[in-house]
Coordinates of C-alpha atoms in Angstrom, one line a residue:
X1 CA -3.1 -1.0 1.9
X2 CA -4.5 -4.6 2.6
X3 CA -6.3 -5.2 5.6
X4 CA -4.6 -8.1 6.5
X5 CA -1.4 -5.7 6.1
X6 CA -2.9 -2.8 8.2
X7 CA -4.0 -5.8 10.7
X8 CA 0.0 -6.3 10.7
X9 CA 1.5 -3.1 11.0
X10 CA -1.6 -2.8 14.2
X11 CA 0.0 -5.8 16.3
X12 CA 3.7 -4.7 15.6
X13 CA 4.3 -7.6 13.5
X14 CA 8.2 -8.3 12.0
X15 CA 8.8 -6.4 9.3
X16 CA 9.5 -9.8 7.9
X17 CA 5.7 -11.2 8.9
X18 CA 5.5 -7.5 6.5
X19 CA 6.5 -8.3 3.4
X20 CA 5.4 -12.2 3.3
X21 CA 1.5 -10.6 3.2
X22 CA 2.6 -7.7 1.0
X23 CA 3.6 -9.4 -1.6
X24 CA 0.9 -12.1 -0.8
X25 CA -1.2 -9.1 -1.4
X26 CA 1.1 -8.3 -5.0
X27 CA 2.8 -6.1 -4.1
X28 CA 6.4 -6.3 -5.9
X29 CA 9.6 -4.5 -4.8
X30 CA 11.2 -1.5 -7.0
X31 CA 13.5 -3.6 -8.0
X32 CA 10.8 -6.2 -9.4
X33 CA 8.5 -3.6 -10.5
X34 CA 11.3 -2.1 -12.7
X35 CA 11.8 -5.4 -14.3
X36 CA 8.3 -6.0 -14.8
X37 CA 7.6 -2.3 -17.1
X38 CA 11.2 -3.1 -19.3
X39 CA 9.6 -6.4 -19.9
X40 CA 6.2 -4.3 -20.5
X41 CA 8.3 -1.8 -22.7
X42 CA 7.8 1.0 -20.4
X43 CA 11.1 2.2 -20.3
X44 CA 14.6 0.0 -21.2
X45 CA 17.2 -1.5 -19.0
X46 CA 20.0 1.4 -18.9
X47 CA 17.3 4.2 -17.4
X48 CA 16.5 1.2 -14.5
X49 CA 20.0 1.6 -14.1
X50 CA 20.7 5.4 -14.6
X51 CA 17.3 5.4 -11.8
X52 CA 18.5 2.7 -9.4
X53 CA 22.0 3.5 -9.6
X54 CA 23.2 0.4 -10.8

């Protein structure tokens, strides 16, 4: 957790504000990370669909 995000947590900022800061800090959502891993070749789309249920 970055200092900026930690500060928002302590201030009890909105979830939306925390999501924006986390994205600025380089966080990926689970879906974004799954797509990244498919592109990298670490997994395939079939595995992502099995685990993700979509």
